[in-house]
Amino acid sequence: MTLLRESLARRDVSKTDKYLLIVAMHDGPMKANDIRAVARQNGWRDGSGSLPGDYLKHTKNAIYVPTGWTVTEACKKSLVERGLMNAAGVLTPVTEALERYLTDVHDSEKARFVEEAVQCVKNKSYRSAIVLTWVGAVYLLYQHVLKHKLSEFNQEGRRRFQKKGWSDVSDVDGLATAVTESIFLNMLEHIGVVTKAEQKELQNCLDRRNTAGHPNSASFEEVTVGAHIHELISKVYSKY
């Protein structure tokens, strides 16, 4: 469980402070609907059904700007001192990026993969973090194809494999067994889901995942994991 979720579950923390916490952990101002969405995603049902502004407008720790709510530095310091959020610099850069992204995630499947990756990075289980974030990215790409590009994908499959034969896919299992992940990425480029440059970067991530997922002498430093996760967030998680 993330620190945000733990703090929102505490009964000794006021509703106002919980709203302040959500905003404080977000990278930039937040609209009311986004605050409620984060509350709902992190199990705080009471906060997801109320109007954050009704609470935030009565505290000097919150500031409303044209793009939404933000909090003062004094507020952040207070939340850290009370153990409700981590101090800047306490978490590793990779974990900080994942935690910030998780605060913005409003999809349960995305959240599941990112939450597990956060714990892996915190435990310095870098191989697992690389594998988990890749699995999550592929899942999101599968879902995008099924919802928006299924006809084009099957057409590309028939074109490529006309001699061997191609059975049209219709679900995640079909996508996973029809072609290798490398071929899948190449097909995504040809049907316009990713650009050639994006396909190349994602292939690098896949190669790294394959290295991390098999017994070998390779070791991974945090900077390598950070680059891997950054690419997947920017190329997949934030887009699909």
C-alpha atoms as an extended CHARMM CRD file, in Angstrom:
* protein
*
       240  EXT
         1         1  MET       CA              0.0000000000        0.0000000000        0.0000000000  PROA      1               0.0000000000
         2         2  THR       CA              1.3130000000        3.4600000000       -0.8710000000  PROA      2               0.0000000000
         3         3  LEU       CA              1.8020000000        6.1560000000        1.7370000000  PROA      3               0.0000000000
         4         4  LEU       CA             -1.0120000000        8.1960000000        0.1830000000  PROA      4               0.0000000000
         5         5  ARG       CA             -3.4660000000        5.3220000000        0.5440000000  PROA      5               0.0000000000
         6         6  GLU       CA             -2.3410000000        4.6560000000        4.1060000000  PROA      6               0.0000000000
         7         7  SER       CA             -2.7500000000        8.3180000000        5.0700000000  PROA      7               0.0000000000
         8         8  LEU       CA             -6.2030000000        8.5900000000        3.4960000000  PROA      8               0.0000000000
         9         9  ALA       CA             -7.3030000000        5.5390000000        5.4890000000  PROA      9               0.0000000000
        10        10  ARG       CA             -6.3100000000        7.0590000000        8.8370000000  PROA      10              0.0000000000
        11        11  ARG       CA             -9.2000000000        8.0630000000       11.0640000000  PROA      11              0.0000000000
        12        12  ASP       CA             -7.1660000000       10.5920000000       13.0300000000  PROA      12              0.0000000000
        13        13  VAL       CA             -6.6760000000       12.8030000000        9.9480000000  PROA      13              0.0000000000
        14        14  SER       CA             -9.3160000000       15.4120000000        9.1270000000  PROA      14              0.0000000000
        15        15  LYS       CA            -11.1270000000       15.5450000000        5.8200000000  PROA      15              0.0000000000
        16        16  THR       CA             -9.5430000000       18.9030000000        5.0380000000  PROA      16              0.0000000000
        17        17  ASP       CA             -6.0510000000       17.5300000000        5.6540000000  PROA      17              0.0000000000
        18        18  LYS       CA             -6.7430000000       14.5510000000        3.4120000000  PROA      18              0.0000000000
        19        19  TYR       CA             -7.7290000000       16.8680000000        0.5730000000  PROA      19              0.0000000000
        20        20  LEU       CA             -4.6130000000       18.9410000000        1.2550000000  PROA      20              0.0000000000
        21        21  LEU       CA             -2.5430000000       15.7570000000        1.1260000000  PROA      21              0.0000000000
        22        22  ILE       CA             -3.8830000000       14.7450000000       -2.2780000000  PROA      22              0.0000000000
        23        23  VAL       CA             -3.1170000000       18.1760000000       -3.6910000000  PROA      23              0.0000000000
        24        24  ALA       CA              0.3090000000       18.3230000000       -2.0180000000  PROA      24              0.0000000000
        25        25  MET       CA              1.3870000000       15.0190000000       -3.5650000000  PROA      25              0.0000000000
        26        26  HSD       CA              0.2750000000       16.0960000000       -7.0300000000  PROA      26              0.0000000000
        27        27  ASP       CA              2.7100000000       17.7040000000       -9.4550000000  PROA      27              0.0000000000
        28        28  GLY       CA              0.8910000000       21.0050000000      -10.1200000000  PROA      28              0.0000000000
        29        29  PRO       CA             -2.5870000000       22.4280000000       -9.3760000000  PROA      29              0.0000000000
        30        30  MET       CA             -5.5900000000       20.0850000000       -9.3010000000  PROA      30              0.0000000000
        31        31  LYS       CA             -9.2000000000       20.5400000000      -10.3540000000  PROA      31              0.0000000000
        32        32  ALA       CA            -11.9320000000       19.3520000000       -7.9740000000  PROA      32              0.0000000000
        33        33  ASN       CA            -12.9190000000       16.4320000000      -10.2080000000  PROA      33              0.0000000000
        34        34  ASP       CA             -9.3220000000       15.2100000000      -10.3020000000  PROA      34              0.0000000000
        35        35  ILE       CA             -9.0440000000       15.4400000000       -6.5150000000  PROA      35              0.0000000000
        36        36  ARG       CA            -12.1840000000       13.3450000000       -6.1080000000  PROA      36              0.0000000000
        37        37  ALA       CA            -10.9280000000       10.8510000000       -8.6950000000  PROA      37              0.0000000000
        38        38  VAL       CA             -7.6820000000       10.3450000000       -6.7570000000  PROA      38              0.0000000000
        39        39  ALA       CA             -9.6800000000        9.9290000000       -3.5390000000  PROA      39              0.0000000000
        40        40  ARG       CA            -11.8390000000        7.2550000000       -5.1700000000  PROA      40              0.0000000000
        41        41  GLN       CA             -8.8690000000        5.4930000000       -6.7500000000  PROA      41              0.0000000000
        42        42  ASN       CA             -7.1230000000        5.2950000000       -3.3840000000  PROA      42              0.0000000000
        43        43  GLY       CA            -10.0690000000        3.9580000000       -1.4140000000  PROA      43              0.0000000000
        44        44  TRP       CA            -11.2720000000        7.1650000000        0.2810000000  PROA      44              0.0000000000
        45        45  ARG       CA            -14.9730000000        6.9230000000       -0.5520000000  PROA      45              0.0000000000
        46        46  ASP       CA            -16.0730000000        9.8270000000        1.6300000000  PROA      46              0.0000000000
        47        47  GLY       CA            -13.6450000000       12.1620000000       -0.1240000000  PROA      47              0.0000000000
        48        48  SER       CA            -14.7230000000       11.0190000000       -3.5680000000  PROA      48              0.0000000000
        49        49  GLY       CA            -18.3260000000       12.0700000000       -2.9410000000  PROA      49              0.0000000000
        50        50  SER       CA            -17.7860000000       15.5470000000       -1.4890000000  PROA      50              0.0000000000
        51        51  LEU       CA            -16.7670000000       18.9030000000       -2.9270000000  PROA      51              0.0000000000
        52        52  PRO       CA            -13.0860000000       19.5150000000       -2.1000000000  PROA      52              0.0000000000
        53        53  GLY       CA            -13.5100000000       23.2720000000       -2.4760000000  PROA      53              0.0000000000
        54        54  ASP       CA            -15.9670000000       23.3580000000        0.4280000000  PROA      54              0.0000000000
        55        55  TYR       CA            -13.1020000000       22.2990000000        2.6870000000  PROA      55              0.0000000000
        56        56  LEU       CA            -10.0470000000       23.7870000000        1.0020000000  PROA      56              0.0000000000
        57        57  LYS       CA            -11.4790000000       27.3180000000        0.8310000000  PROA      57              0.0000000000
        58        58  HSD       CA            -11.6370000000       27.4820000000        4.6280000000  PROA      58              0.0000000000
        59        59  THR       CA             -7.9440000000       26.7930000000        5.2180000000  PROA      59              0.0000000000
        60        60  LYS       CA             -4.9790000000       29.1280000000        4.7490000000  PROA      60              0.0000000000
        61        61  ASN       CA             -2.9210000000       26.1500000000        3.5640000000  PROA      61              0.0000000000
        62        62  ALA       CA             -4.7000000000       25.9130000000        0.1940000000  PROA      62              0.0000000000
        63        63  ILE       CA             -4.5930000000       28.3740000000       -2.6880000000  PROA      63              0.0000000000
        64        64  TYR       CA             -6.9510000000       28.4450000000       -5.6460000000  PROA      64              0.0000000000
        65        65  VAL       CA             -5.4020000000       29.4540000000       -8.9770000000  PROA      65              0.0000000000
        66        66  PRO       CA             -6.9910000000       29.4540000000      -12.4630000000  PROA      66              0.0000000000
        67        67  THR       CA             -5.7940000000       25.8930000000      -13.1220000000  PROA      67              0.0000000000
        68        68  GLY       CA             -7.0000000000       24.4650000000       -9.8170000000  PROA      68              0.0000000000
        69        69  TRP       CA             -6.0350000000       23.9990000000       -6.1700000000  PROA      69              0.0000000000
        70        70  THR       CA             -2.4780000000       24.0260000000       -4.8390000000  PROA      70              0.0000000000
        71        71  VAL       CA             -0.9890000000       24.1650000000       -1.3400000000  PROA      71              0.0000000000
        72        72  THR       CA              1.6160000000       26.2520000000        0.4670000000  PROA      72              0.0000000000
        73        73  GLU       CA              5.1320000000       25.0710000000        1.2410000000  PROA      73              0.0000000000
        74        74  ALA       CA              4.2970000000       25.3870000000        4.9350000000  PROA      74              0.0000000000
        75        75  CYS       CA              1.4530000000       22.9350000000        4.3830000000  PROA      75              0.0000000000
        76        76  LYS       CA              3.7640000000       20.4180000000        2.7230000000  PROA      76              0.0000000000
        77        77  LYS       CA              6.2360000000       20.7470000000        5.5870000000  PROA      77              0.0000000000
        78        78  SER       CA              3.4750000000       20.1250000000        8.1150000000  PROA      78              0.0000000000
        79        79  LEU       CA              2.2460000000       17.0270000000        6.2670000000  PROA      79              0.0000000000
        80        80  VAL       CA              5.7960000000       15.6520000000        6.2090000000  PROA      80              0.0000000000
        81        81  GLU       CA              6.3200000000       16.3320000000        9.9150000000  PROA      81              0.0000000000
        82        82  ARG       CA              3.0970000000       14.4840000000       10.7020000000  PROA      82              0.0000000000
        83        83  GLY       CA              4.1810000000       11.4680000000        8.6520000000  PROA      83              0.0000000000
        84        84  LEU       CA              1.4360000000       11.8500000000        6.0580000000  PROA      84              0.0000000000
        85        85  MET       CA              3.7940000000       12.2880000000        3.1050000000  PROA      85              0.0000000000
        86        86  ASN       CA              7.4810000000       11.8280000000        2.4100000000  PROA      86              0.0000000000
        87        87  ALA       CA              9.9280000000       14.6890000000        2.4130000000  PROA      87              0.0000000000
        88        88  ALA       CA             11.3440000000       15.7330000000       -0.9380000000  PROA      88              0.0000000000
        89        89  GLY       CA             14.5230000000       13.8200000000       -1.5430000000  PROA      89              0.0000000000
        90        90  VAL       CA             13.6910000000       10.9350000000        0.7950000000  PROA      90              0.0000000000
        91        91  LEU       CA             12.4410000000        8.7260000000       -2.0090000000  PROA      91              0.0000000000
        92        92  THR       CA             14.6620000000        7.8250000000       -4.9250000000  PROA      92              0.0000000000
        93        93  PRO       CA             14.0370000000        9.7730000000       -8.1590000000  PROA      93              0.0000000000
        94        94  VAL       CA             12.5050000000        6.6660000000       -9.7540000000  PROA      94              0.0000000000
        95        95  THR       CA             10.1030000000        6.1100000000       -6.8840000000  PROA      95              0.0000000000
        96        96  GLU       CA              9.2080000000        9.7950000000       -6.7840000000  PROA      96              0.0000000000
        97        97  ALA       CA              8.2560000000        9.6620000000      -10.4600000000  PROA      97              0.0000000000
        98        98  LEU       CA              6.1410000000        6.5640000000       -9.9270000000  PROA      98              0.0000000000
        99        99  GLU       CA              4.4310000000        7.9850000000       -6.8460000000  PROA      99              0.0000000000
       100       100  ARG       CA              3.5720000000       11.2160000000       -8.6970000000  PROA      100             0.0000000000
       101       101  TYR       CA              2.2300000000        9.2450000000      -11.6240000000  PROA      101             0.0000000000
       102       102  LEU       CA              0.1990000000        7.0100000000       -9.3170000000  PROA      102             0.0000000000
       103       103  THR       CA             -1.4600000000       10.0820000000       -7.8060000000  PROA      103             0.0000000000
       104       104  ASP       CA             -2.7530000000       10.9390000000      -11.2820000000  PROA      104             0.0000000000
       105       105  VAL       CA             -3.8290000000        7.4200000000      -12.2750000000  PROA      105             0.0000000000
       106       106  HSD       CA             -7.6030000000        7.0160000000      -12.4940000000  PROA      106             0.0000000000
       107       107  ASP       CA             -7.6370000000        3.5420000000      -14.0170000000  PROA      107             0.0000000000
       108       108  SER       CA             -7.5090000000        0.5340000000      -11.6860000000  PROA      108             0.0000000000
       109       109  GLU       CA             -5.4650000000       -1.6150000000      -14.0700000000  PROA      109             0.0000000000
       110       110  LYS       CA             -2.8460000000        1.0730000000      -14.5590000000  PROA      110             0.0000000000
       111       111  ALA       CA             -2.7230000000        1.6330000000      -10.8100000000  PROA      111             0.0000000000
       112       112  ARG       CA             -2.2200000000       -2.0730000000      -10.1270000000  PROA      112             0.0000000000
       113       113  PHE       CA              0.9280000000       -2.3160000000      -12.2200000000  PROA      113             0.0000000000
       114       114  VAL       CA              2.3720000000        0.9850000000      -10.9940000000  PROA      114             0.0000000000
       115       115  GLU       CA              1.7100000000        0.2030000000       -7.3170000000  PROA      115             0.0000000000
       116       116  GLU       CA              3.5580000000       -3.0900000000       -7.6360000000  PROA      116             0.0000000000
       117       117  ALA       CA              6.4320000000       -1.3600000000       -9.4200000000  PROA      117             0.0000000000
       118       118  VAL       CA              6.6790000000        1.2420000000       -6.6190000000  PROA      118             0.0000000000
       119       119  GLN       CA              7.1420000000       -1.5160000000       -4.0520000000  PROA      119             0.0000000000
       120       120  CYS       CA              9.7320000000       -3.2530000000       -6.2420000000  PROA      120             0.0000000000
       121       121  VAL       CA             11.7860000000       -0.0740000000       -6.6030000000  PROA      121             0.0000000000
       122       122  LYS       CA             11.5570000000        0.6720000000       -2.8750000000  PROA      122             0.0000000000
       123       123  ASN       CA             12.8280000000       -2.8510000000       -2.1740000000  PROA      123             0.0000000000
       124       124  LYS       CA             15.5440000000       -2.4120000000       -4.8100000000  PROA      124             0.0000000000
       125       125  SER       CA             14.0640000000       -5.3280000000       -6.7390000000  PROA      125             0.0000000000
       126       126  TYR       CA             15.0440000000       -3.7000000000      -10.0060000000  PROA      126             0.0000000000
       127       127  ARG       CA             14.6020000000       -6.7580000000      -12.2060000000  PROA      127             0.0000000000
       128       128  SER       CA             11.0260000000       -7.1320000000      -11.0090000000  PROA      128             0.0000000000
       129       129  ALA       CA             10.3230000000       -3.4260000000      -11.5300000000  PROA      129             0.0000000000
       130       130  ILE       CA             11.5230000000       -3.6430000000      -15.1320000000  PROA      130             0.0000000000
       131       131  VAL       CA              9.3860000000       -6.7040000000      -15.8440000000  PROA      131             0.0000000000
       132       132  LEU       CA              6.2550000000       -5.3870000000      -14.1120000000  PROA      132             0.0000000000
       133       133  THR       CA              6.2620000000       -2.0110000000      -15.8130000000  PROA      133             0.0000000000
       134       134  TRP       CA              6.7340000000       -3.6840000000      -19.1960000000  PROA      134             0.0000000000
       135       135  VAL       CA              3.8690000000       -6.1180000000      -18.5830000000  PROA      135             0.0000000000
       136       136  GLY       CA              1.6530000000       -3.1810000000      -17.6480000000  PROA      136             0.0000000000
       137       137  ALA       CA              2.6490000000       -1.2640000000      -20.7720000000  PROA      137             0.0000000000
       138       138  VAL       CA              1.8980000000       -4.2100000000      -23.0580000000  PROA      138             0.0000000000
       139       139  TYR       CA             -1.4580000000       -4.7040000000      -21.3550000000  PROA      139             0.0000000000
       140       140  LEU       CA             -2.3770000000       -1.0800000000      -22.0670000000  PROA      140             0.0000000000
       141       141  LEU       CA             -1.2780000000       -1.3950000000      -25.7020000000  PROA      141             0.0000000000
       142       142  TYR       CA             -3.3590000000       -4.5670000000      -26.0530000000  PROA      142             0.0000000000
       143       143  GLN       CA             -6.3820000000       -2.7530000000      -24.6540000000  PROA      143             0.0000000000
       144       144  HSD       CA             -5.8810000000        0.1740000000      -27.0380000000  PROA      144             0.0000000000
       145       145  VAL       CA             -5.7290000000       -2.1410000000      -30.0410000000  PROA      145             0.0000000000
       146       146  LEU       CA             -8.8400000000       -4.0400000000      -28.9370000000  PROA      146             0.0000000000
       147       147  LYS       CA            -10.8390000000       -0.8480000000      -28.4220000000  PROA      147             0.0000000000
       148       148  HSD       CA             -9.6180000000        1.3090000000      -31.3020000000  PROA      148             0.0000000000
       149       149  LYS       CA             -7.4300000000       -0.5400000000      -33.8200000000  PROA      149             0.0000000000
       150       150  LEU       CA             -8.6170000000       -4.1370000000      -33.9470000000  PROA      150             0.0000000000
       151       151  SER       CA             -9.7410000000       -4.0800000000      -37.5920000000  PROA      151             0.0000000000
       152       152  GLU       CA             -6.4580000000       -2.5010000000      -38.7300000000  PROA      152             0.0000000000
       153       153  PHE       CA             -4.4030000000       -4.9260000000      -36.6330000000  PROA      153             0.0000000000
       154       154  ASN       CA             -6.1200000000       -7.9930000000      -38.0770000000  PROA      154             0.0000000000
       155       155  GLN       CA             -5.7830000000       -6.5790000000      -41.5770000000  PROA      155             0.0000000000
       156       156  GLU       CA             -2.0430000000       -6.1080000000      -41.0040000000  PROA      156             0.0000000000
       157       157  GLY       CA             -1.8410000000       -9.6580000000      -39.6570000000  PROA      157             0.0000000000
       158       158  ARG       CA             -3.4990000000      -11.0670000000      -42.7520000000  PROA      158             0.0000000000
       159       159  ARG       CA             -1.1160000000       -9.0830000000      -44.9640000000  PROA      159             0.0000000000
       160       160  ARG       CA              1.9960000000      -10.2520000000      -43.1260000000  PROA      160             0.0000000000
       161       161  PHE       CA              1.0620000000      -13.8680000000      -42.6220000000  PROA      161             0.0000000000
       162       162  GLN       CA             -0.9830000000      -14.6070000000      -45.7530000000  PROA      162             0.0000000000
       163       163  LYS       CA              1.1860000000      -17.6350000000      -46.5950000000  PROA      163             0.0000000000
       164       164  LYS       CA              1.1410000000      -19.1290000000      -43.0990000000  PROA      164             0.0000000000
       165       165  GLY       CA             -2.4510000000      -18.1210000000      -42.4520000000  PROA      165             0.0000000000
       166       166  TRP       CA             -3.7990000000      -15.6630000000      -39.9260000000  PROA      166             0.0000000000
       167       167  SER       CA             -6.6360000000      -16.1650000000      -37.4470000000  PROA      167             0.0000000000
       168       168  ASP       CA             -8.2340000000      -12.8560000000      -36.5140000000  PROA      168             0.0000000000
       169       169  VAL       CA             -7.7840000000      -11.9730000000      -32.8370000000  PROA      169             0.0000000000
       170       170  SER       CA            -10.5520000000      -10.5720000000      -30.6570000000  PROA      170             0.0000000000
       171       171  ASP       CA             -9.2580000000      -10.5420000000      -27.0890000000  PROA      171             0.0000000000
       172       172  VAL       CA             -6.1330000000      -10.1330000000      -24.9430000000  PROA      172             0.0000000000
       173       173  ASP       CA             -5.3040000000      -13.8280000000      -25.0250000000  PROA      173             0.0000000000
       174       174  GLY       CA             -5.5120000000      -13.8080000000      -28.8080000000  PROA      174             0.0000000000
       175       175  LEU       CA             -3.1520000000      -10.8560000000      -29.0550000000  PROA      175             0.0000000000
       176       176  ALA       CA             -0.7040000000      -12.4350000000      -26.6290000000  PROA      176             0.0000000000
       177       177  THR       CA             -0.4750000000      -15.6950000000      -28.5880000000  PROA      177             0.0000000000
       178       178  ALA       CA             -0.7840000000      -14.4160000000      -32.1680000000  PROA      178             0.0000000000
       179       179  VAL       CA              2.6580000000      -12.8250000000      -32.4440000000  PROA      179             0.0000000000
       180       180  THR       CA              5.7390000000      -12.1530000000      -30.3420000000  PROA      180             0.0000000000
       181       181  GLU       CA              5.8860000000       -8.8300000000      -28.4950000000  PROA      181             0.0000000000
       182       182  SER       CA              8.6160000000       -7.6310000000      -30.8590000000  PROA      182             0.0000000000
       183       183  ILE       CA              6.4510000000       -8.2910000000      -33.9160000000  PROA      183             0.0000000000
       184       184  PHE       CA              3.4890000000       -6.7630000000      -32.0800000000  PROA      184             0.0000000000
       185       185  LEU       CA              5.4290000000       -3.4970000000      -31.6610000000  PROA      185             0.0000000000
       186       186  ASN       CA              6.3900000000       -3.5210000000      -35.3290000000  PROA      186             0.0000000000
       187       187  MET       CA              2.7530000000       -4.0390000000      -36.3160000000  PROA      187             0.0000000000
       188       188  LEU       CA              1.7390000000       -1.1100000000      -34.0890000000  PROA      188             0.0000000000
       189       189  GLU       CA              4.0800000000        1.1250000000      -36.0560000000  PROA      189             0.0000000000
       190       190  HSD       CA              2.5850000000       -0.0180000000      -39.3560000000  PROA      190             0.0000000000
       191       191  ILE       CA             -0.9990000000        0.6600000000      -38.2710000000  PROA      191             0.0000000000
       192       192  GLY       CA             -0.1290000000        4.0760000000      -36.8560000000  PROA      192             0.0000000000
       193       193  VAL       CA             -0.4000000000        3.4140000000      -33.1090000000  PROA      193             0.0000000000
       194       194  VAL       CA              3.2340000000        4.3870000000      -32.4770000000  PROA      194             0.0000000000
       195       195  THR       CA              5.8130000000        6.2340000000      -34.5270000000  PROA      195             0.0000000000
       196       196  LYS       CA              9.0020000000        4.6510000000      -35.8060000000  PROA      196             0.0000000000
       197       197  ALA       CA             10.9930000000        6.4110000000      -33.0890000000  PROA      197             0.0000000000
       198       198  GLU       CA              8.5680000000        5.2560000000      -30.3880000000  PROA      198             0.0000000000
       199       199  GLN       CA              8.6830000000        1.7150000000      -31.7100000000  PROA      199             0.0000000000
       200       200  LYS       CA             12.4820000000        1.7700000000      -31.4440000000  PROA      200             0.0000000000
       201       201  GLU       CA             12.4090000000        3.0170000000      -27.8460000000  PROA      201             0.0000000000
       202       202  LEU       CA              9.7910000000        0.4610000000      -26.8700000000  PROA      202             0.0000000000
       203       203  GLN       CA             11.8630000000       -2.2760000000      -28.4780000000  PROA      203             0.0000000000
       204       204  ASN       CA             14.7760000000       -1.1980000000      -26.2880000000  PROA      204             0.0000000000
       205       205  CYS       CA             12.4780000000       -1.5140000000      -23.2530000000  PROA      205             0.0000000000
       206       206  LEU       CA             11.4190000000       -4.9770000000      -24.4150000000  PROA      206             0.0000000000
       207       207  ASP       CA             15.0590000000       -6.0290000000      -24.8120000000  PROA      207             0.0000000000
       208       208  ARG       CA             15.7400000000       -4.8000000000      -21.2890000000  PROA      208             0.0000000000
       209       209  ARG       CA             12.6950000000       -6.6810000000      -20.0090000000  PROA      209             0.0000000000
       210       210  ASN       CA             13.9030000000       -9.8720000000      -21.6650000000  PROA      210             0.0000000000
       211       211  THR       CA             17.3110000000       -9.4930000000      -20.0420000000  PROA      211             0.0000000000
       212       212  ALA       CA             15.7340000000       -8.8350000000      -16.6410000000  PROA      212             0.0000000000
       213       213  GLY       CA             13.2620000000      -11.6920000000      -16.9530000000  PROA      213             0.0000000000
       214       214  HSD       CA             15.7720000000      -14.4870000000      -17.5570000000  PROA      214             0.0000000000
       215       215  PRO       CA             18.5180000000      -16.0010000000      -15.3900000000  PROA      215             0.0000000000
       216       216  ASN       CA             21.8100000000      -14.3120000000      -16.2360000000  PROA      216             0.0000000000
       217       217  SER       CA             24.6320000000      -12.3020000000      -14.6970000000  PROA      217             0.0000000000
       218       218  ALA       CA             23.2420000000       -8.9150000000      -15.7450000000  PROA      218             0.0000000000
       219       219  SER       CA             22.7610000000       -6.3440000000      -12.9770000000  PROA      219             0.0000000000
       220       220  PHE       CA             20.6650000000       -3.2070000000      -13.0560000000  PROA      220             0.0000000000
       221       221  GLU       CA             21.3470000000        0.1580000000      -11.4690000000  PROA      221             0.0000000000
       222       222  GLU       CA             18.6530000000        2.6020000000      -10.4350000000  PROA      222             0.0000000000
       223       223  VAL       CA             19.5120000000        4.9450000000      -13.3160000000  PROA      223             0.0000000000
       224       224  THR       CA             18.8230000000        2.1320000000      -15.7980000000  PROA      224             0.0000000000
       225       225  VAL       CA             15.5010000000        1.3240000000      -14.1770000000  PROA      225             0.0000000000
       226       226  GLY       CA             14.6600000000        5.0320000000      -14.1480000000  PROA      226             0.0000000000
       227       227  ALA       CA             15.2860000000        5.3700000000      -17.8740000000  PROA      227             0.0000000000
       228       228  HSD       CA             13.1940000000        2.2590000000      -18.5470000000  PROA      228             0.0000000000
       229       229  ILE       CA             10.2610000000        3.4790000000      -16.4730000000  PROA      229             0.0000000000
       230       230  HSD       CA             10.4680000000        7.0190000000      -17.8430000000  PROA      230             0.0000000000
       231       231  GLU       CA             10.1830000000        5.7320000000      -21.4000000000  PROA      231             0.0000000000
       232       232  LEU       CA              7.1830000000        3.5570000000      -20.5770000000  PROA      232             0.0000000000
       233       233  ILE       CA              5.3820000000        6.3380000000      -18.7230000000  PROA      233             0.0000000000
       234       234  SER       CA              5.9210000000        8.8520000000      -21.5140000000  PROA      234             0.0000000000
       235       235  LYS       CA              5.3360000000        6.4660000000      -24.4330000000  PROA      235             0.0000000000
       236       236  VAL       CA              2.5380000000        4.2720000000      -23.0280000000  PROA      236             0.0000000000
       237       237  TYR       CA              1.1510000000        4.8860000000      -19.5370000000  PROA      237             0.0000000000
       238       238  SER       CA              0.4330000000        8.5770000000      -20.0220000000  PROA      238             0.0000000000
       239       239  LYS       CA             -1.0880000000        8.0320000000      -23.4840000000  PROA      239             0.0000000000
       240       240  TYR       CA             -3.2180000000        4.8900000000      -23.3430000000  PROA      240             0.0000000000
